[in-house]
Every structure is written in C-alpha cells, then in structure tokens.
GROMACS .gro file of C-alpha atoms in nm:
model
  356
    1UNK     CA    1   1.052  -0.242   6.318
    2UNK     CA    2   1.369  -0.400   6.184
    3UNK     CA    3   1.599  -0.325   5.908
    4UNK     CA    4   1.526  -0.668   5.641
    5UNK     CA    5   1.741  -0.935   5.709
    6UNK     CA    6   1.842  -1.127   5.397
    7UNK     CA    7   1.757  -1.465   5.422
    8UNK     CA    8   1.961  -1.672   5.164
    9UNK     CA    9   2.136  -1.772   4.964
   10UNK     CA   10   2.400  -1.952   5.187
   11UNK     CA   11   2.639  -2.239   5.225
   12UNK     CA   12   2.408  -2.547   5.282
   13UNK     CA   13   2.205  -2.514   4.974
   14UNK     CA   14   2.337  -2.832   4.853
   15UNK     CA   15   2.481  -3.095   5.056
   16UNK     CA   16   2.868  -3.227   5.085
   17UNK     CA   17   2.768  -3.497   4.787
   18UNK     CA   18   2.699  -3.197   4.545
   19UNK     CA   19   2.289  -3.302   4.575
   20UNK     CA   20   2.027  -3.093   4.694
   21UNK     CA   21   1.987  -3.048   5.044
   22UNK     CA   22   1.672  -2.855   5.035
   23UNK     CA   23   1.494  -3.196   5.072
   24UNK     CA   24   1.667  -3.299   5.353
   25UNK     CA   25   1.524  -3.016   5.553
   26UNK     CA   26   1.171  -3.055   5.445
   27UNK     CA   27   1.197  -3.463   5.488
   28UNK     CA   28   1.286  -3.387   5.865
   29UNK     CA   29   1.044  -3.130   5.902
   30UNK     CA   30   0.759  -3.331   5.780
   31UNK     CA   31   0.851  -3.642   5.935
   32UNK     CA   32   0.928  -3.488   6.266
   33UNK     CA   33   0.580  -3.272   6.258
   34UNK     CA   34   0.352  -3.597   6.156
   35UNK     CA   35   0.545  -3.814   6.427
   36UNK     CA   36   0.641  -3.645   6.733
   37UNK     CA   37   0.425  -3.467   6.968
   38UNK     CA   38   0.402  -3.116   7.029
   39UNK     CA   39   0.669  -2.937   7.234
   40UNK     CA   40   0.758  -2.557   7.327
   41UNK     CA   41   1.097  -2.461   7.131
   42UNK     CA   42   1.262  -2.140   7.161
   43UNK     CA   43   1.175  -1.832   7.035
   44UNK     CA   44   1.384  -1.513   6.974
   45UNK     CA   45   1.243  -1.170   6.934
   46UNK     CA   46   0.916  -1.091   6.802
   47UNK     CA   47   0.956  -0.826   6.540
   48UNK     CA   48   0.834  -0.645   6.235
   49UNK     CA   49   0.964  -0.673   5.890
   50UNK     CA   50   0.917  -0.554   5.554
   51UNK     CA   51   1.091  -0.758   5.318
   52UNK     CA   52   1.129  -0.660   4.960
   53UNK     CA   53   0.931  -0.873   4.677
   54UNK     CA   54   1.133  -1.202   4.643
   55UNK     CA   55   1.162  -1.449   4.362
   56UNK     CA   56   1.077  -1.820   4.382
   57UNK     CA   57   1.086  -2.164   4.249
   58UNK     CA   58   0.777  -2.376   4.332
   59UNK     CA   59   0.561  -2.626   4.301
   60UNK     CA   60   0.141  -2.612   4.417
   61UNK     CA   61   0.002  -2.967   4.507
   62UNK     CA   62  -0.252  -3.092   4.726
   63UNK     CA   63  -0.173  -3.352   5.016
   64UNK     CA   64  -0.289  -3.468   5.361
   65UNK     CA   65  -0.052  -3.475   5.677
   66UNK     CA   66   0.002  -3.849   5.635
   67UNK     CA   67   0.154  -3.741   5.277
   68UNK     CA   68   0.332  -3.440   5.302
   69UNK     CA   69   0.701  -3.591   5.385
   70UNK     CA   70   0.717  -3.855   5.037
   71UNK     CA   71   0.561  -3.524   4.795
   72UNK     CA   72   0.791  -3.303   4.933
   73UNK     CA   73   1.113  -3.560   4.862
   74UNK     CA   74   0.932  -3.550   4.503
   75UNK     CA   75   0.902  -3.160   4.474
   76UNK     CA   76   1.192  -3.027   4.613
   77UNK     CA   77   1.460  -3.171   4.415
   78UNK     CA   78   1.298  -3.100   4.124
   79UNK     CA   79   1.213  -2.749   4.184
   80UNK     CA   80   1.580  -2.693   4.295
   81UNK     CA   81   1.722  -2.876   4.010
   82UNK     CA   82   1.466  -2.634   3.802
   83UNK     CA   83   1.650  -2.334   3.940
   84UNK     CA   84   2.005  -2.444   3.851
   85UNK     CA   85   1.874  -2.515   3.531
   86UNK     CA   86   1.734  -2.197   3.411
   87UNK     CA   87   2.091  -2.079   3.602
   88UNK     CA   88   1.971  -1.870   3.898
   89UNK     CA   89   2.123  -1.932   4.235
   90UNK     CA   90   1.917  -2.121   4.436
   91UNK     CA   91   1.821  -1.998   4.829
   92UNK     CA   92   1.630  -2.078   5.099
   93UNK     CA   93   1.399  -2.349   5.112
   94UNK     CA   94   1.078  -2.291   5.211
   95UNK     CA   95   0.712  -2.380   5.245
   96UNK     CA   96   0.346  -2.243   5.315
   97UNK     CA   97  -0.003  -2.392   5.355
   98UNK     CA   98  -0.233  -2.164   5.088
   99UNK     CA   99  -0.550  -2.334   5.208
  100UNK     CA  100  -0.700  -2.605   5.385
  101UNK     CA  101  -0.993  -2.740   5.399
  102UNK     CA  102  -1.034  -3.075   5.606
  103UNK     CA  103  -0.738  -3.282   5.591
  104UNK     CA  104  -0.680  -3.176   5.249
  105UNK     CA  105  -0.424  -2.900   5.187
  106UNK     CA  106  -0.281  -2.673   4.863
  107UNK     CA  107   0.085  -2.651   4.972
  108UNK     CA  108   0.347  -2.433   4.783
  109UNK     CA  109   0.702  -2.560   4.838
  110UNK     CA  110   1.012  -2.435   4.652
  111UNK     CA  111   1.309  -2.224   4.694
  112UNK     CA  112   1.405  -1.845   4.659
  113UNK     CA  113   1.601  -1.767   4.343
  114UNK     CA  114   1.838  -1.467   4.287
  115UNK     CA  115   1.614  -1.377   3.959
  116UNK     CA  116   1.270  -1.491   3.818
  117UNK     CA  117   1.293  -1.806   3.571
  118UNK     CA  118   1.163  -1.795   3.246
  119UNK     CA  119   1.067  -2.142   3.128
  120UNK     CA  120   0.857  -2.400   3.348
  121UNK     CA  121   0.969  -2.728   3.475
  122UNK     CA  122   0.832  -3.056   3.582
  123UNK     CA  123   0.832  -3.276   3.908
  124UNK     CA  124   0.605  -3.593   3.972
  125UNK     CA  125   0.332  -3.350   4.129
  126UNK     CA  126   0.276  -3.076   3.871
  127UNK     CA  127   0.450  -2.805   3.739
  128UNK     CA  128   0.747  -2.641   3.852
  129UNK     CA  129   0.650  -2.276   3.828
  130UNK     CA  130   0.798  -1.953   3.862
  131UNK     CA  131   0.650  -1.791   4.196
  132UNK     CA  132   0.705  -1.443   4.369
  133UNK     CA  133   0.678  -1.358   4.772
  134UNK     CA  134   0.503  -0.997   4.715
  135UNK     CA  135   0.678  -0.698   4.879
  136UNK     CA  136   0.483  -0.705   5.269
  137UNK     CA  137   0.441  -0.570   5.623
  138UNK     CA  138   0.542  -0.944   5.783
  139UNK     CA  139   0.568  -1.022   6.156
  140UNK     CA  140   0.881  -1.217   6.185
  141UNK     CA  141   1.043  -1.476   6.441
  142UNK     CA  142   1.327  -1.699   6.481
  143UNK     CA  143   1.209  -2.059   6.656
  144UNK     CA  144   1.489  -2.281   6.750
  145UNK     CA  145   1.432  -2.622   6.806
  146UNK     CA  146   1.264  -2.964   6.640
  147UNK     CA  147   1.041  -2.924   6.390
  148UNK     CA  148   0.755  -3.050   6.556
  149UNK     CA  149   0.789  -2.746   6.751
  150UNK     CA  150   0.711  -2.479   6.508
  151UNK     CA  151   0.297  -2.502   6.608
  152UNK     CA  152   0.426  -2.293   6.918
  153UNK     CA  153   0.628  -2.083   6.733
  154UNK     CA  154   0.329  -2.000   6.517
  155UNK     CA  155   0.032  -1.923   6.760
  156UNK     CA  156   0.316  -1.724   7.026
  157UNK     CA  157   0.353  -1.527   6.651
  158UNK     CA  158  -0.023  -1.491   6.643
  159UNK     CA  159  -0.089  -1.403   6.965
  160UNK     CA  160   0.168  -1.131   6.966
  161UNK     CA  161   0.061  -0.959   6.620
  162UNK     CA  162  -0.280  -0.988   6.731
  163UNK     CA  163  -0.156  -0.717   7.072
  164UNK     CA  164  -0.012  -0.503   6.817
  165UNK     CA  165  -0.359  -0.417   6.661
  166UNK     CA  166  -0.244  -0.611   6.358
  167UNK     CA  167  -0.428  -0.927   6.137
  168UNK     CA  168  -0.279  -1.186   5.903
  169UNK     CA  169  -0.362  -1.105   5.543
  170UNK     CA  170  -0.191  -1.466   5.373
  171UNK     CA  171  -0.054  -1.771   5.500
  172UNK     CA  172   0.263  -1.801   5.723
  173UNK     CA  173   0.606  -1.881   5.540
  174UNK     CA  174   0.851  -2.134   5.686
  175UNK     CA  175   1.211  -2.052   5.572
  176UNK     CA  176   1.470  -2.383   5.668
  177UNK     CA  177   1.772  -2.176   5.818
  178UNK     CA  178   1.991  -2.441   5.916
  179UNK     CA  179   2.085  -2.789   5.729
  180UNK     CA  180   2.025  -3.054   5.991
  181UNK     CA  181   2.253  -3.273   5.752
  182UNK     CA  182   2.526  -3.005   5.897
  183UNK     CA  183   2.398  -2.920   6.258
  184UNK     CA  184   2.283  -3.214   6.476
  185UNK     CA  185   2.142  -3.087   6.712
  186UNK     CA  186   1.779  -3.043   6.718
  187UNK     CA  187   1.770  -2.753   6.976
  188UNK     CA  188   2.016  -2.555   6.717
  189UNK     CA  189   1.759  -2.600   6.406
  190UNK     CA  190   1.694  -2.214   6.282
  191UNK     CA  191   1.357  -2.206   6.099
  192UNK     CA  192   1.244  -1.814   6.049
  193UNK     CA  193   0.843  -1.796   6.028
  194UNK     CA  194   0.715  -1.475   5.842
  195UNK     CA  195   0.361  -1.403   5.843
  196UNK     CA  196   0.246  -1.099   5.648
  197UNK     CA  197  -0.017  -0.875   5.877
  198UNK     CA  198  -0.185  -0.560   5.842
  199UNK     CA  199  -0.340  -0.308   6.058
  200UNK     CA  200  -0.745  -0.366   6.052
  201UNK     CA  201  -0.796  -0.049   5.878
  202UNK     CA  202  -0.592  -0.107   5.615
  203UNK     CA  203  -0.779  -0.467   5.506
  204UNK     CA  204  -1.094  -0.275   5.438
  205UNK     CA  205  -0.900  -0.039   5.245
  206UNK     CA  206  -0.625  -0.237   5.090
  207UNK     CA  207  -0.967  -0.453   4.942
  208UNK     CA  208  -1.133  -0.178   4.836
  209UNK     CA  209  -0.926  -0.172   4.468
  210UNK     CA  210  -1.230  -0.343   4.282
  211UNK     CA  211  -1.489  -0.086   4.390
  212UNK     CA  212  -1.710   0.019   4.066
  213UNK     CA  213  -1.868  -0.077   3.755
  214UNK     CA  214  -1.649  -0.309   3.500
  215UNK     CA  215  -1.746  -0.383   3.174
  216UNK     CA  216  -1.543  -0.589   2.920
  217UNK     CA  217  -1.618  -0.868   2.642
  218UNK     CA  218  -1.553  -0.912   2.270
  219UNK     CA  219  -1.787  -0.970   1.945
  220UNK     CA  220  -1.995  -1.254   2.099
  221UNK     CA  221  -1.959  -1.216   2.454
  222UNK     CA  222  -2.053  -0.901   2.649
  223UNK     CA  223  -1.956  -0.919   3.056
  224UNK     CA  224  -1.993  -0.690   3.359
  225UNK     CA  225  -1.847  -0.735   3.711
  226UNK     CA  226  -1.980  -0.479   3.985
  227UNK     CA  227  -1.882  -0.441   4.358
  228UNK     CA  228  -2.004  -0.178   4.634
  229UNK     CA  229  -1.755  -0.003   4.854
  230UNK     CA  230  -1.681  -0.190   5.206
  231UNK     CA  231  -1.895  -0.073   5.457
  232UNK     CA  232  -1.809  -0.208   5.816
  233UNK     CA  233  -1.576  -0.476   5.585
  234UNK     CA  234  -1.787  -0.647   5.361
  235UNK     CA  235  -1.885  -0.540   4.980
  236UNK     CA  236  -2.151  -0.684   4.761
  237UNK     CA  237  -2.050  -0.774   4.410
  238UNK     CA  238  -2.183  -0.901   4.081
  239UNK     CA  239  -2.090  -1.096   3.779
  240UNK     CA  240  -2.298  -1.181   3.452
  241UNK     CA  241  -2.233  -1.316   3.122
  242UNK     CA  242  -2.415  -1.252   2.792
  243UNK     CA  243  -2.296  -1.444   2.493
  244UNK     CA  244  -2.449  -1.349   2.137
  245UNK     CA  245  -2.749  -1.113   2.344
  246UNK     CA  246  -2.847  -1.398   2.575
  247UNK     CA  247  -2.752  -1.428   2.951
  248UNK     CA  248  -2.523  -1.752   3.016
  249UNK     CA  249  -2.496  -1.732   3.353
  250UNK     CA  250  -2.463  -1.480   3.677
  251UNK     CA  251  -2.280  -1.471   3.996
  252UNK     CA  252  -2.375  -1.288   4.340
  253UNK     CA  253  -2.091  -1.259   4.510
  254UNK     CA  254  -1.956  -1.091   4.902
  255UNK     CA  255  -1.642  -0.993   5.028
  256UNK     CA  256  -1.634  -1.055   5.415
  257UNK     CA  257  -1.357  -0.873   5.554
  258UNK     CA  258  -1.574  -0.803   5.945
  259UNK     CA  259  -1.401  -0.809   6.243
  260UNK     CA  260  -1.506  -1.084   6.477
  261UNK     CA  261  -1.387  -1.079   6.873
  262UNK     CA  262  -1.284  -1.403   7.026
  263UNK     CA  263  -1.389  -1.532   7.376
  264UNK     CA  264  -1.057  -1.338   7.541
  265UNK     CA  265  -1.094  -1.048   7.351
  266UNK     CA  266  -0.902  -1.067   7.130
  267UNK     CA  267  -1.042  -0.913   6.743
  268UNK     CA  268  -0.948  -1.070   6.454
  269UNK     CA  269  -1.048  -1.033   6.072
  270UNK     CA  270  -1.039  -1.365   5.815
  271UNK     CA  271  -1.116  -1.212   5.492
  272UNK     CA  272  -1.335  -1.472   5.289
  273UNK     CA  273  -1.477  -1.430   4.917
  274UNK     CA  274  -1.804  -1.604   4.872
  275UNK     CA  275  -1.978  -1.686   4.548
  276UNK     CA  276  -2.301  -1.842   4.445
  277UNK     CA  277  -2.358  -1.891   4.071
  278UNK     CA  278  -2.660  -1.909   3.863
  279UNK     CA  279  -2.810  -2.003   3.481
  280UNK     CA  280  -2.998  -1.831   3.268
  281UNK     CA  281  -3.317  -1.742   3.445
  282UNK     CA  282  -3.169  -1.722   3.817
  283UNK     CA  283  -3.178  -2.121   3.817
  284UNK     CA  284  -2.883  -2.195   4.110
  285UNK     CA  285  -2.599  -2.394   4.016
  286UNK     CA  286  -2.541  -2.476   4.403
  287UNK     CA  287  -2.774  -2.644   4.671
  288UNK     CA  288  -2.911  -2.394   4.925
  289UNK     CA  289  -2.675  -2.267   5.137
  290UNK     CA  290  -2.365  -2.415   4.944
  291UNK     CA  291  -2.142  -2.169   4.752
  292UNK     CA  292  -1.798  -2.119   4.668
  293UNK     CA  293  -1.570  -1.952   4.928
  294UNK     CA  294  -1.192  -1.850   4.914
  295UNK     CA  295  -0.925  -1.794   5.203
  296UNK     CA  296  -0.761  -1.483   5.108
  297UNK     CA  297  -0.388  -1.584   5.030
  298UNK     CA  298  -0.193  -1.240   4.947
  299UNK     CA  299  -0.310  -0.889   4.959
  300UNK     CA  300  -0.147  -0.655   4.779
  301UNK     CA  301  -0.191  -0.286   4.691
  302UNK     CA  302  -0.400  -0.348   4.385
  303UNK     CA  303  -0.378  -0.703   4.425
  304UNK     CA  304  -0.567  -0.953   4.631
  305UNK     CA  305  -0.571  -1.376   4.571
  306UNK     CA  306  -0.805  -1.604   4.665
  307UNK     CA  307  -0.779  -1.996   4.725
  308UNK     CA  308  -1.071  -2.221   4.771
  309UNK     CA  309  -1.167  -2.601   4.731
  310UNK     CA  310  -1.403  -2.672   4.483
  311UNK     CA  311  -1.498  -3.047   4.471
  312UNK     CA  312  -1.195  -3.195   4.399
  313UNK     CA  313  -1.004  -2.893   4.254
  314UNK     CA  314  -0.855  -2.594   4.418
  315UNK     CA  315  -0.924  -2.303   4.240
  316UNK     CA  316  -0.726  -1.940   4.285
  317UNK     CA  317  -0.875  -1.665   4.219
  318UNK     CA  318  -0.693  -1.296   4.119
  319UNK     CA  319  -0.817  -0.989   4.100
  320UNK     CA  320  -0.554  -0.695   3.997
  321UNK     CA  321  -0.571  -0.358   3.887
  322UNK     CA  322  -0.473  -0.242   3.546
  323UNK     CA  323  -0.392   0.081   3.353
  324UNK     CA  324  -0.350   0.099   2.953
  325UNK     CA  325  -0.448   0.318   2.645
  326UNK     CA  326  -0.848   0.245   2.750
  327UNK     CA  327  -0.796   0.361   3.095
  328UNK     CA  328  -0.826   0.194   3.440
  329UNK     CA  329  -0.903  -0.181   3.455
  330UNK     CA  330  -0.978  -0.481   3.631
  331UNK     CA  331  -0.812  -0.801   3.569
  332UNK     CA  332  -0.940  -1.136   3.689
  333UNK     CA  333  -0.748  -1.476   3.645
  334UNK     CA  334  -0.918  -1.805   3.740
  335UNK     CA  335  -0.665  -2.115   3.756
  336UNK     CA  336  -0.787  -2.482   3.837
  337UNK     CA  337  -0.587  -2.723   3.910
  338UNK     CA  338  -0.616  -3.116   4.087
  339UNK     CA  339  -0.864  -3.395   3.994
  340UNK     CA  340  -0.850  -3.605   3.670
  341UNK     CA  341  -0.867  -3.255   3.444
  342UNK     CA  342  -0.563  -3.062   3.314
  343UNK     CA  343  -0.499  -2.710   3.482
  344UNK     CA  344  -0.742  -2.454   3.325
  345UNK     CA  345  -0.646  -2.091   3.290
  346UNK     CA  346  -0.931  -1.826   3.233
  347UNK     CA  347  -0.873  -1.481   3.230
  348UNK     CA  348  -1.176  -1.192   3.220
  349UNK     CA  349  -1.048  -0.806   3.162
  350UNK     CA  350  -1.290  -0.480   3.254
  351UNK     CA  351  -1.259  -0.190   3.150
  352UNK     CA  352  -1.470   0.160   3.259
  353UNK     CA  353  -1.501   0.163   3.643
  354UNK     CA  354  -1.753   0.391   3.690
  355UNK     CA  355  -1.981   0.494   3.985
  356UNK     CA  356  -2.350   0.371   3.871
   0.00000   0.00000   0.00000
C-alpha cells in the first residue's frame, strides 16, 4: 500500500487566457472516447491507496454517450467558476459514472476544492452543488495515453483488484492529470483512475449498520423501518407508513450483497437494494416482477448510497447512522431529480433500534 499522493491543486487549472481549463480536458476526453476506437495505453503500477475525505464542486445530470462532450462544456465552467466564487482554490477535474442503466447515465462532474462551499450555484444542467469524495480503501493507477484508452486502463484495474481478494464498493473516479492544452502529446496524457474496493468480508459487514428495529414519526404520521442481519450477504427489510392510525403504504425491501463467481473464476459481489412498494391493503404499486433497484454508489462506515432509475428520474437513496439526546438512529434521505418535476428532498429519521 502507498503513502496518498495528493492529487491537485496544480498549475493548469486555468488556461494561459485566465479561463478555465477544466473543460478542455473533459471536451477531449469525451470527444476522443465517443469517436475513436479502443486502444491499449500505458499503465503504471497497480497499487493501493487510502486517500483522505476530499471536497468537491459538482454538478449530477443525466446524458447518453452521444451527449456527454456538449453537457460537460456546460457543467464544467460553471462548476469551476462556482468554486472561485465562493473563493476556494479550485483542483483537479474530475468525473464518475454513478449509474447506468441503458444508454442513459447519472454523471457527477466537477472539481476538488481546498474547502467545502457553502452556497449553491447554477449551470445549464442543474445545480452546482457542494460534493465530498468519502475517506476510502481505493485501488489506484496511472494510464498514459488518449482518452479513448482509459476502458483498458479500467478493466486491467478490475482484473487486478479482483486477484487481491478485493470488490468495488462505488463507481471509478477519473482525475485529468495533465492539460492537453499544455502537453500535446497524446501518449503523455496523465489521467489517475481510483476505484474504491473492499475486501468481501467487509461488504457484508460494512452493510450491516441498519440492522434492527426503527421507529420514528410525528403527531399524524407514525413509521417503522426493519432489516435482518446479512446472512450469506443479503438482509430482508421493511418499511410502512401509518398516517392519522391508518396504513398509507408499505415497502418489502432486500439487500443483495452475494457473491457470484464468473465463468474464469473469478468472485465478485455487486451490492444491489431492491424495493417493491405497496397501498393500503398489500395492493402493489409495481407490475409483477418490476421493482425498484439501486447500484450501490459509496459505502461508508455508517454510511451506504444508493442510485437507481426510476422512470424518468434517478433517485439516490441514503441511509446513515445517527447518535443524539434520544439515542442511536437511522437516517434516510430520498432525493429525485430529472424529468419535467423539480428535485424533491424527503428525509425519514428512526429512532430505537432494537432486536424484536
């Protein structure tokens, strides 16, 4: 394992006109990935990292490969220009993918900042929002060369974590190391690809957080969330709503964290959240076999989000652990965004784990 490299800020934040160069990088990334056909690159050592919790600028939008170089060039300036702004120093840009389902993606682009901002922005895509890169376990490498390249760089990654005994808990982060407005040469492009992994073992117990009986509510609403412990990775959970002493609705919901083993052996664990959802009197909201299922995208001790699709929103999905004056708690934090609706926040808080 390797002492933490710092990763920015540096000299080609901004480009010799004084603008933002941050676009620049992601413009040639995007155009070169959608364009030009897949190639090796070069890759330097294959190492493990653990980086300290890092702050961020960024903006979450959805887009398709066809779209992804003219909404970056709309959400990078303005999440940079954000950042100098609020007056933090602006680092690194970067991207990741939070989920995909079909063509469609939920993309998070922005750049690190020396200290969290305070007030939110705006680009032509949504918000610009404060974000955070949680303190992780991340298997690391440098990959010189085009951007079209960095698929190789990414399953070589893969493929080596996966020898170590290790899994990815969260989607890969692409940091732009060198300005190609500065270095020409395609062979010479840095881009540094963190991924953040954990042993097997420590998914079913790093998940385990929500285990118990949560109650919360106020006057005219009463709700209880339960969930099993794993066993063999997957937990059964509960959810159910009663508003002046009649049920509203329920959820039955799973937490899939088995391991499955791949045709060369190789065993690999993609946590998923499902959740089917039902009216008063067990009547399902969904068709059949249909439900709601999130990607895990960051796992956390005490932490875990989840990203899923839902028509045509995405949806994330925390759970977090609490402690006040009533004892230990469970927070949960829904957040909508996409379609024709404004972003919706909802938040549920439980008190009481217990063991019935």
């Amino acid at each position: 394992m390797r002492t933490h490299q710092e990763l920015g800020p540096h000299g080609s934040t901004t480009g010799r006109d004084g603008a933002p160069a941050a676009s620049a990088w992601i413009l040639l990334v995007l155009a070169a990935v959608v364009a030009t056909p897949l190639g090796a690159g070069t890759l330097g050592e294959m190492t493990l990292d653990e980086p300290p919790e890092r702050f961020a600028v960024v903006v979450r939008f959805e887009a398709e490969a066809a779209d992804l170089t003219g909404k970056f060039a709309q959400v990078l300036p303005a999440a940079y220009q954000h950042a100098v702004a609020q007056g933090r120093v602006p680092g690194l840009a970067f991207s990741r993918v939070l989920h995909a389902e079909g063509a469609s993606m939920l993309i998070e682009a922005g750049v690190e900042v020396d200290a969290p901002v305070t007030e939110a922005g705006s680009s032509p895509l949504g918000p610009v929002e404060a974000g955070r890169l949680p303190a992780h376990r991340t298997a690391v490498v440098d990959h010189y060369g085009p951007y079209h390249e960095l698929p190789t760089g990414h399953a070589a990654l893969q493929a080596w974590w996966a020898e170590q005994g290790l899994v990815a808990v969260g989607p890969a982060t692409e940091y732009y190391v060198t300005d190609p407005t500065v270095e020409t040469d395609p062979e010479r492009w840095l881009t540094r690809i963190h991924h953040p992994v954990m042993a097997r073992d420590e998914v079913e117990e790093g998940l385990g957080f929500v285990t118990g009986r949560w109650t919360g509510g106020d006057a005219s609403r009463w709700i209880e969330e339960t969930w099993t412990p794993l066993v063999d990775g997957e937990s059964l959970g509960t959810f159910r709503m009663r508003r002046d002493g009649s049920p509203v609705f329920y959820e039955f919901q799973t937490i899939d964290a088995r391991r499955t083993v791949d045709a060369d052996g190789t065993v690999t664990v993609r946590p998923q959240l499902r959740i089917k959802h039902f009216g008063d009197g067990l009547v399902a909201w969904e068709e059949k076999a249909e439900m709601a299922t999130f990607e895990l995208t960051a796992l956390e001790a005490g932490s875990a989000v989840w990203s899923a699709r839902e028509g045509d929103r995405w949806a994330r999905l925390t759970y977090r652990r609490v402690q006040d004056t009533a004892g230990p708690g469970l927070e949960v934090v829904l957040e909508k965004t996409g379609g024709d609706k404004p972003p919706s926040l909802t938040r549920f808080a439980f008190v009481g784990a217990t063991s019935d």
